[in-house]
Amino acid sequence: MSVLFQNYARRPIELVEGKGTIAYDQNGKKYLDFSSGIAVTSLGHANEELVQVVCEQSKKVWHTSNLFQNSKQEEVATKLIEGTHFGQALFCNSGAEANEAAIKLARKHTGKFKIITFQQSFHGRTLGTMAATGQDKVKEGFGPMLETFDIIPYNDEAALERAMGDDVAAIMLEVVQGEGGVEPITASFADKINEMSKQYGALIIVDEVQTGVGRTGTKYAFQQTALRPDIMSLAKGLGGGFPIGAMIATKELADTFGPGTHGTTFGGNYLATAVASKVCDIIFDETFLQQVQEKGAYLKEAIEKELPSLETKGQGLLFGIRQQGWEVANVLAKAEEAGLLTVAAGNNVLRLLPPLTVSKEEIDEAVHILKQIL
Ligand SMILES: *Cc1c(COP(=O)(O)O)cnc(C)c1O
């Protein structure tokens, strides 16, 4: 019997080695990895440049805590905010932690506590982010929730208007709902959020833990919308597989987090920030981002051509497919057996999350496998 808590429905295989989009299990079986550790290994497995950075940094310092200056954090923060309206960053270790920081910053800055979030959203598993999450299954059995979240339907302008008031500190959303079923924001809803934010002085928090750092074909997904967020959370793809999260905010919020207000022991450690810095160099390149958009469009076209009965959704390489009446767990298991790793999402959606470095040949191969099993 396993000595681990059985809180995950783990697949029966273990991936023990990989290169780029390819991964091998403990029996040497080869897979096309379109799961990327849930949108984390954005540059594929064992990326040469990242391997080198980890090796080099590990011979200097790994961790010095946030008691000391950290030029690596300055370096990554500068890359993250470059070309945006943001002003500064705070590093942590995960998506949930980045969202916790965002929620605390919004509460402290506005002096208000109510935050509007959305049904089918996912923001994490801590007591705070669990309460923010718009999925009941995440909350079952954990007792009273932090009460300050008003969870309303996504992309519903009338519902947002009804929920707004002078007591709202922030509106917090995913630009494309990831875990909830790969649901992008509509243009008119983005406009409405901006309007409501202005009218009531509420902050806008975008949870880009899954969509950020190139996944949707731009540096951040909100850049493809009219949204003008005050705060943004990042994690998943930022470290290419090394755990790191970040909370980014505009200059106006800088003074709200003074010394002693918030912190973490590990956050922004040298190994994590050294890797993140290289990830930024590779992904925040116009040509690279352009290719992510092209590959996303190529994947969509290939699916629509070869599997016309499927519904497709998403943006860039955050891609979802669905078919009436299918059981997504079965499809996922069959794809795995045929050598393609994917991730389920929300309401019977299969998520395809290849590394951003995936080739068109690998996309063809994945679509071919899906065609065979469907
Ligand atoms: C995965 C995810 C989180 C939680 O991140 P963890 O690193 O698991 O804490 C939060 N928000 C979104 C949108 C996510 O996809």
CSV table of C-alpha atoms and ligand atoms in Angstrom, one decimal:
chain,number,residue,atom,x,y,z
A,1,MET,CA,0.0,0.0,0.0
A,2,SER,CA,1.1,3.5,-0.8
A,3,VAL,CA,2.3,5.7,2.2
A,4,LEU,CA,1.1,8.7,0.3
A,5,PHE,CA,-2.3,10.4,0.9
A,6,GLN,CA,-4.6,9.3,-1.9
A,7,ASN,CA,-5.7,12.9,-2.7
A,8,TYR,CA,-4.8,12.5,-6.4
A,9,ALA,CA,-6.3,10.1,-8.9
A,10,ARG,CA,-2.9,9.4,-10.3
A,11,ARG,CA,-2.4,7.8,-13.7
A,12,PRO,CA,-0.8,4.3,-13.5
A,13,ILE,CA,2.4,5.4,-15.3
A,14,GLU,CA,5.5,7.2,-14.0
A,15,LEU,CA,7.4,9.5,-16.4
A,16,VAL,CA,11.1,9.0,-15.7
A,17,GLU,CA,12.8,10.7,-18.6
A,18,GLY,CA,12.1,13.1,-21.3
A,19,LYS,CA,13.3,15.4,-24.1
A,20,GLY,CA,11.2,18.3,-25.5
A,21,THR,CA,7.7,17.0,-26.2
A,22,ILE,CA,8.7,13.4,-25.7
A,23,ALA,CA,8.5,11.5,-22.4
A,24,TYR,CA,9.3,7.9,-21.4
A,25,ASP,CA,7.6,5.9,-18.6
A,26,GLN,CA,9.2,3.4,-16.3
A,27,ASN,CA,8.8,0.6,-18.9
A,28,GLY,CA,10.5,2.6,-21.6
A,29,LYS,CA,7.2,3.4,-23.4
A,30,LYS,CA,7.3,6.6,-25.4
A,31,TYR,CA,4.7,9.4,-25.2
A,32,LEU,CA,3.9,12.7,-26.8
A,33,ASP,CA,3.5,14.8,-23.8
A,34,PHE,CA,0.6,17.2,-24.4
A,35,SER,CA,0.1,17.6,-20.6
A,36,SER,CA,3.3,19.4,-19.8
A,37,GLY,CA,2.8,18.8,-16.1
A,38,ILE,CA,-0.4,20.8,-16.4
A,39,ALA,CA,1.0,23.7,-18.4
A,40,VAL,CA,4.2,23.9,-16.5
A,41,THR,CA,7.0,22.5,-18.6
A,42,SER,CA,6.5,25.2,-21.3
A,43,LEU,CA,9.9,24.6,-22.9
A,44,GLY,CA,9.6,20.8,-22.8
A,45,HIS,CA,11.5,18.3,-20.8
A,46,ALA,CA,15.2,18.6,-20.1
A,47,ASN,CA,15.6,21.8,-22.1
A,48,GLU,CA,19.3,22.3,-22.6
A,49,GLU,CA,19.4,26.0,-21.7
A,50,LEU,CA,17.5,25.5,-18.5
A,51,VAL,CA,19.6,22.5,-17.5
A,52,GLN,CA,22.7,24.6,-17.9
A,53,VAL,CA,21.3,27.5,-15.9
A,54,VAL,CA,20.3,25.2,-13.0
A,55,CYS,CA,23.8,23.5,-13.0
A,56,GLU,CA,25.6,26.9,-13.1
A,57,GLN,CA,23.5,28.5,-10.4
A,58,SER,CA,23.6,25.5,-8.2
A,59,LYS,CA,27.4,25.9,-7.8
A,60,LYS,CA,26.9,29.5,-6.5
A,61,VAL,CA,24.1,30.0,-4.0
A,62,TRP,CA,20.7,28.2,-3.9
A,63,HIS,CA,18.9,30.2,-1.3
A,64,THR,CA,19.7,33.2,0.9
A,65,SER,CA,16.2,34.2,2.0
A,66,ASN,CA,14.6,37.5,1.5
A,67,LEU,CA,16.6,39.0,4.3
A,68,PHE,CA,19.2,40.0,1.7
A,69,GLN,CA,19.3,41.8,-1.6
A,70,ASN,CA,18.5,39.6,-4.6
A,71,SER,CA,19.5,40.8,-8.1
A,72,LYS,CA,18.1,37.7,-9.7
A,73,GLN,CA,14.6,38.7,-8.5
A,74,GLU,CA,15.2,42.3,-9.8
A,75,GLU,CA,16.2,40.8,-13.1
A,76,VAL,CA,13.1,38.5,-13.5
A,77,ALA,CA,10.7,41.2,-12.3
A,78,THR,CA,12.2,43.6,-14.9
A,79,LYS,CA,11.6,41.1,-17.6
A,80,LEU,CA,8.1,40.3,-16.4
A,81,ILE,CA,6.9,43.9,-16.4
A,82,GLU,CA,8.7,45.1,-19.5
A,83,GLY,CA,6.3,46.4,-22.1
A,84,THR,CA,3.4,46.3,-19.7
A,85,HIS,CA,1.8,49.0,-17.4
A,86,PHE,CA,2.9,47.1,-14.3
A,87,GLY,CA,5.4,48.5,-11.8
A,88,GLN,CA,6.7,45.7,-9.5
A,89,ALA,CA,6.7,42.1,-8.6
A,90,LEU,CA,6.7,39.8,-5.5
A,91,PHE,CA,7.9,36.2,-5.8
A,92,CYS,CA,6.4,33.2,-4.2
A,93,ASN,CA,6.3,29.4,-4.9
A,94,SER,CA,3.0,28.6,-6.4
A,95,GLY,CA,-0.2,29.8,-8.1
A,96,ALA,CA,-2.2,29.7,-4.9
A,97,GLU,CA,0.4,31.7,-3.1
A,98,ALA,CA,0.5,34.3,-5.9
A,99,ASN,CA,-3.3,34.6,-5.6
A,100,GLU,CA,-3.1,34.8,-1.8
A,101,ALA,CA,-0.7,37.7,-2.2
A,102,ALA,CA,-3.0,39.3,-4.8
A,103,ILE,CA,-6.1,39.0,-2.5
A,104,LYS,CA,-4.2,40.4,0.5
A,105,LEU,CA,-2.8,43.3,-1.5
A,106,ALA,CA,-6.3,44.2,-2.9
A,107,ARG,CA,-7.8,44.1,0.6
A,108,LYS,CA,-5.1,46.1,2.2
A,109,HIS,CA,-5.0,48.7,-0.6
A,110,THR,CA,-8.7,49.3,-0.8
A,111,GLY,CA,-9.6,48.8,2.8
A,112,LYS,CA,-12.5,46.6,1.5
A,113,PHE,CA,-13.0,42.9,1.7
A,114,LYS,CA,-15.5,41.8,-0.9
A,115,ILE,CA,-14.0,40.3,-4.1
A,116,ILE,CA,-16.1,39.1,-7.0
A,117,THR,CA,-15.0,35.8,-8.6
A,118,PHE,CA,-16.7,33.5,-11.1
A,119,GLN,CA,-18.4,30.2,-11.4
A,120,GLN,CA,-16.1,27.4,-12.8
A,121,SER,CA,-13.0,29.4,-11.9
A,122,PHE,CA,-10.0,27.9,-10.2
A,123,HIS,CA,-7.7,29.9,-8.0
A,124,GLY,CA,-6.0,27.3,-5.8
A,125,ARG,CA,-6.4,25.1,-2.7
A,126,THR,CA,-5.4,27.3,0.2
A,127,LEU,CA,-8.2,28.4,2.6
A,128,GLY,CA,-8.4,31.8,0.8
A,129,THR,CA,-8.1,30.7,-2.8
A,130,MET,CA,-10.4,27.7,-2.3
A,131,ALA,CA,-13.0,30.2,-1.1
A,132,ALA,CA,-12.4,32.3,-4.2
A,133,THR,CA,-12.8,29.2,-6.5
A,134,GLY,CA,-16.1,28.8,-8.2
A,135,GLN,CA,-16.4,25.0,-8.0
A,136,ASP,CA,-18.2,23.3,-5.1
A,137,LYS,CA,-16.3,20.1,-5.4
A,138,VAL,CA,-13.1,21.9,-4.3
A,139,LYS,CA,-14.8,23.0,-1.0
A,140,GLU,CA,-16.7,19.9,0.1
A,141,GLY,CA,-16.0,19.0,3.7
A,142,PHE,CA,-13.8,21.9,4.6
A,143,GLY,CA,-16.3,23.8,6.7
A,144,PRO,CA,-17.1,27.5,6.6
A,145,MET,CA,-15.4,29.4,3.8
A,146,LEU,CA,-13.7,32.8,4.0
A,147,GLU,CA,-16.9,34.8,3.4
A,148,THR,CA,-15.7,37.6,1.3
A,149,PHE,CA,-16.1,36.2,-2.2
A,150,ASP,CA,-19.2,36.8,-4.3
A,151,ILE,CA,-19.1,34.1,-7.0
A,152,ILE,CA,-21.2,35.0,-10.1
A,153,PRO,CA,-21.6,33.6,-13.6
A,154,TYR,CA,-18.7,34.2,-16.0
A,155,ASN,CA,-19.2,36.3,-19.1
A,156,ASP,CA,-22.5,37.5,-17.7
A,157,GLU,CA,-22.6,41.3,-17.8
A,158,ALA,CA,-26.0,41.7,-16.1
A,159,ALA,CA,-24.8,39.5,-13.2
A,160,LEU,CA,-21.7,41.6,-12.8
A,161,GLU,CA,-23.7,44.8,-12.7
A,162,ARG,CA,-26.0,43.4,-10.1
A,163,ALA,CA,-23.1,42.3,-7.9
A,164,MET,CA,-21.1,45.5,-8.0
A,165,GLY,CA,-21.3,48.2,-5.3
A,166,ASP,CA,-19.0,50.6,-3.4
A,167,ASP,CA,-18.0,47.7,-1.1
A,168,VAL,CA,-16.2,45.7,-3.8
A,169,ALA,CA,-12.4,45.6,-3.4
A,170,ALA,CA,-11.7,43.7,-6.6
A,171,ILE,CA,-12.9,41.6,-9.5
A,172,MET,CA,-10.8,38.6,-9.8
A,173,LEU,CA,-10.8,36.4,-13.0
A,174,GLU,CA,-9.0,34.1,-15.3
A,175,VAL,CA,-8.7,35.5,-18.8
A,176,VAL,CA,-9.3,31.9,-20.1
A,177,GLN,CA,-10.8,29.7,-17.4
A,178,GLY,CA,-8.4,26.7,-17.5
A,179,GLU,CA,-9.4,24.0,-15.0
A,180,GLY,CA,-13.0,25.0,-15.4
A,181,GLY,CA,-13.1,23.9,-19.1
A,182,VAL,CA,-11.0,26.2,-21.3
A,183,GLU,CA,-13.5,29.1,-21.5
A,184,PRO,CA,-12.1,32.4,-22.8
A,185,ILE,CA,-13.5,35.8,-21.7
A,186,THR,CA,-15.7,37.6,-24.2
A,187,ALA,CA,-14.7,41.0,-25.5
A,188,SER,CA,-17.9,42.6,-24.2
A,189,PHE,CA,-17.4,41.1,-20.7
A,190,ALA,CA,-13.8,42.5,-20.6
A,191,ASP,CA,-15.3,45.9,-21.4
A,192,LYS,CA,-17.9,45.6,-18.7
A,193,ILE,CA,-15.2,44.6,-16.1
A,194,ASN,CA,-13.2,47.7,-17.0
A,195,GLU,CA,-16.3,49.9,-16.8
A,196,MET,CA,-17.4,48.5,-13.4
A,197,SER,CA,-13.9,48.8,-12.0
A,198,LYS,CA,-13.8,52.4,-12.9
A,199,GLN,CA,-17.3,53.2,-11.8
A,200,TYR,CA,-16.9,51.6,-8.3
A,201,GLY,CA,-13.1,52.0,-7.8
A,202,ALA,CA,-12.6,48.3,-7.6
A,203,LEU,CA,-9.3,46.7,-8.6
A,204,ILE,CA,-9.0,44.1,-11.4
A,205,ILE,CA,-7.0,41.0,-10.5
A,206,VAL,CA,-6.2,38.6,-13.4
A,207,ASP,CA,-5.2,35.1,-12.4
A,208,GLU,CA,-2.7,34.3,-15.2
A,209,VAL,CA,-1.3,31.3,-13.4
A,210,GLN,CA,-2.2,29.1,-16.3
A,211,THR,CA,-2.5,31.6,-19.2
A,212,GLY,CA,0.5,33.7,-18.5
A,213,VAL,CA,4.1,33.5,-19.8
A,214,GLY,CA,3.3,32.8,-23.5
A,215,ARG,CA,0.8,30.0,-23.2
A,216,THR,CA,-1.9,31.8,-25.2
A,217,GLY,CA,0.6,33.3,-27.7
A,218,THR,CA,1.2,36.7,-26.1
A,219,LYS,CA,3.3,37.4,-23.0
A,220,TYR,CA,0.1,37.5,-21.0
A,221,ALA,CA,-3.4,36.6,-22.1
A,222,PHE,CA,-5.0,39.9,-20.9
A,223,GLN,CA,-3.0,41.6,-23.6
A,224,GLN,CA,-5.3,40.1,-26.2
A,225,THR,CA,-8.3,41.8,-24.4
A,226,ALA,CA,-9.2,45.3,-23.4
A,227,LEU,CA,-8.7,44.4,-19.7
A,228,ARG,CA,-6.4,46.7,-17.7
A,229,PRO,CA,-5.6,44.7,-14.6
A,230,ASP,CA,-4.2,46.3,-11.4
A,231,ILE,CA,-2.8,43.0,-10.2
A,232,MET,CA,-1.7,39.8,-12.0
A,233,SER,CA,-0.7,36.4,-10.6
A,234,LEU,CA,1.7,34.0,-12.4
A,235,ALA,CA,3.1,30.6,-11.7
A,236,LYS,CA,2.8,27.3,-13.7
A,237,GLY,CA,4.9,28.0,-16.9
A,238,LEU,CA,7.1,30.7,-15.2
A,239,GLY,CA,9.8,28.3,-14.0
A,240,GLY,CA,9.6,25.8,-16.9
A,241,GLY,CA,9.1,23.0,-14.2
A,242,PHE,CA,10.9,24.7,-11.3
A,243,PRO,CA,8.4,25.8,-8.7
A,244,ILE,CA,8.0,29.6,-8.7
A,245,GLY,CA,5.1,32.1,-8.6
A,246,ALA,CA,4.8,35.8,-8.9
A,247,MET,CA,2.4,38.6,-8.0
A,248,ILE,CA,2.7,41.6,-10.3
A,249,ALA,CA,1.0,45.0,-9.7
A,250,THR,CA,0.9,48.6,-10.9
A,251,LYS,CA,3.0,51.3,-9.3
A,252,GLU,CA,-0.1,52.7,-7.5
A,253,LEU,CA,-0.1,49.7,-5.3
A,254,ALA,CA,3.6,49.7,-4.5
A,255,ASP,CA,3.4,51.3,-1.1
A,256,THR,CA,0.6,49.0,0.2
A,257,PHE,CA,3.1,46.2,0.9
A,258,GLY,CA,5.7,47.8,3.0
A,259,PRO,CA,8.3,46.0,5.2
A,260,GLY,CA,6.8,43.3,7.3
A,261,THR,CA,3.4,43.2,5.5
A,262,HIS,CA,3.8,40.0,3.5
A,263,GLY,CA,6.5,37.5,2.8
A,264,THR,CA,7.7,33.9,2.3
A,265,THR,CA,10.8,32.1,3.2
A,266,PHE,CA,11.4,30.4,-0.2
A,267,GLY,CA,9.9,32.9,-2.5
A,268,GLY,CA,12.2,33.9,-5.4
A,269,ASN,CA,15.0,31.7,-4.4
A,270,TYR,CA,18.1,31.8,-6.6
A,271,LEU,CA,17.6,28.5,-8.4
A,272,ALA,CA,13.9,29.4,-9.2
A,273,THR,CA,14.7,32.9,-10.4
A,274,ALA,CA,17.7,31.9,-12.4
A,275,VAL,CA,15.6,29.4,-14.3
A,276,ALA,CA,12.7,31.9,-14.6
A,277,SER,CA,15.0,34.5,-16.0
A,278,LYS,CA,16.1,32.1,-18.8
A,279,VAL,CA,12.4,31.1,-19.4
A,280,CYS,CA,11.6,34.8,-19.9
A,281,ASP,CA,14.5,35.3,-22.3
A,282,ILE,CA,13.3,32.4,-24.5
A,283,ILE,CA,9.5,33.0,-24.4
A,284,PHE,CA,9.3,36.8,-24.4
A,285,ASP,CA,10.7,36.9,-27.9
A,286,GLU,CA,8.4,38.3,-30.6
A,287,THR,CA,9.2,35.4,-33.0
A,288,PHE,CA,8.8,32.8,-30.3
A,289,LEU,CA,5.4,34.2,-29.3
A,290,GLN,CA,4.3,34.5,-33.0
A,291,GLN,CA,5.1,30.8,-33.4
A,292,VAL,CA,3.0,29.9,-30.4
A,293,GLN,CA,0.1,31.7,-32.1
A,294,GLU,CA,0.8,29.9,-35.4
A,295,LYS,CA,1.0,26.5,-33.7
A,296,GLY,CA,-2.2,27.1,-31.8
A,297,ALA,CA,-4.0,28.0,-35.1
A,298,TYR,CA,-2.4,25.0,-36.8
A,299,LEU,CA,-3.6,22.7,-34.0
A,300,LYS,CA,-7.1,24.1,-34.2
A,301,GLU,CA,-7.2,23.7,-38.1
A,302,ALA,CA,-5.9,20.2,-37.9
A,303,ILE,CA,-8.5,19.1,-35.4
A,304,GLU,CA,-11.3,20.8,-37.3
A,305,LYS,CA,-10.2,19.1,-40.5
A,306,GLU,CA,-9.6,15.6,-39.1
A,307,LEU,CA,-12.2,15.6,-36.4
A,308,PRO,CA,-15.0,17.9,-37.5
A,309,SER,CA,-17.4,16.6,-34.9
A,310,LEU,CA,-15.3,18.0,-32.0
A,311,GLU,CA,-16.0,21.3,-30.4
A,312,THR,CA,-12.7,23.3,-30.1
A,313,LYS,CA,-12.0,26.1,-27.6
A,314,GLY,CA,-9.2,28.1,-26.1
A,315,GLN,CA,-6.4,30.3,-27.1
A,316,GLY,CA,-2.9,29.7,-28.4
A,317,LEU,CA,-1.6,26.4,-26.9
A,318,LEU,CA,-4.2,26.4,-24.1
A,319,PHE,CA,-6.5,24.3,-26.1
A,320,GLY,CA,-9.7,22.3,-25.3
A,321,ILE,CA,-11.7,19.8,-27.3
A,322,ARG,CA,-15.1,18.3,-26.4
A,323,GLN,CA,-17.6,15.9,-28.0
A,324,GLN,CA,-21.2,15.4,-27.1
A,325,GLY,CA,-21.7,12.3,-25.0
A,326,TRP,CA,-18.1,11.3,-24.6
A,327,GLU,CA,-16.6,10.3,-21.2
A,328,VAL,CA,-13.5,12.4,-21.0
A,329,ALA,CA,-11.7,10.1,-18.6
A,330,ASN,CA,-12.1,7.2,-21.1
A,331,VAL,CA,-10.8,9.4,-23.9
A,332,LEU,CA,-7.8,10.4,-21.8
A,333,ALA,CA,-7.0,6.8,-20.9
A,334,LYS,CA,-7.2,5.7,-24.5
A,335,ALA,CA,-5.0,8.5,-25.7
A,336,GLU,CA,-2.5,7.6,-23.0
A,337,GLU,CA,-2.5,4.0,-24.1
A,338,ALA,CA,-1.9,5.2,-27.7
A,339,GLY,CA,1.0,7.3,-26.6
A,340,LEU,CA,-0.5,10.8,-26.1
A,341,LEU,CA,-0.7,12.5,-22.7
A,342,THR,CA,-3.4,15.0,-22.1
A,343,VAL,CA,-5.3,16.6,-19.2
A,344,ALA,CA,-9.0,16.7,-18.4
A,345,ALA,CA,-10.7,20.0,-17.6
A,346,GLY,CA,-14.1,20.9,-16.2
A,347,ASN,CA,-17.2,19.7,-17.9
A,348,ASN,CA,-15.9,16.8,-20.1
A,349,VAL,CA,-13.3,18.9,-21.9
A,350,LEU,CA,-10.0,17.4,-22.9
A,351,ARG,CA,-7.1,19.9,-22.6
A,352,LEU,CA,-4.2,19.8,-25.0
A,353,LEU,CA,-1.2,21.6,-23.4
A,354,PRO,CA,1.9,20.8,-25.4
A,355,PRO,CA,5.1,22.6,-24.6
A,356,LEU,CA,5.3,25.9,-26.4
A,357,THR,CA,8.3,24.4,-28.3
A,358,VAL,CA,6.1,21.7,-29.9
A,359,SER,CA,6.7,21.1,-33.6
A,360,LYS,CA,4.0,20.9,-36.3
A,361,GLU,CA,5.0,17.3,-36.9
A,362,GLU,CA,4.3,16.5,-33.3
A,363,ILE,CA,0.9,18.3,-33.5
A,364,ASP,CA,0.1,16.2,-36.6
A,365,GLU,CA,1.1,13.1,-34.7
A,366,ALA,CA,-1.1,14.0,-31.8
A,367,VAL,CA,-4.1,14.7,-34.0
A,368,HIS,CA,-3.5,11.4,-35.8
A,369,ILE,CA,-3.6,9.5,-32.4
A,370,LEU,CA,-6.8,11.4,-31.4
A,371,LYS,CA,-8.4,10.4,-34.8
A,372,GLN,CA,-7.5,6.8,-34.3
A,373,ILE,CA,-8.9,6.5,-30.8
A,374,LEU,CA,-12.1,8.5,-31.5
B,1,LIG,C1,-3.1,25.9,-11.3
B,1,LIG,C2,-3.8,27.1,-11.1
B,1,LIG,C3,-3.8,27.7,-9.8
B,1,LIG,C4,-3.1,27.1,-8.6
B,1,LIG,O1,-1.8,27.0,-8.7
B,1,LIG,P1,-0.9,26.0,-7.7
B,1,LIG,O2,0.5,26.2,-8.1
B,1,LIG,O3,-1.5,24.6,-7.9
B,1,LIG,O4,-1.2,26.6,-6.3
B,1,LIG,C5,-4.4,29.0,-9.6
B,1,LIG,N1,-5.0,29.6,-10.7
B,1,LIG,C6,-5.1,29.0,-11.9
B,1,LIG,C7,-5.8,29.7,-13.0
B,1,LIG,C8,-4.5,27.8,-12.1
B,1,LIG,O5,-4.6,27.2,-13.3
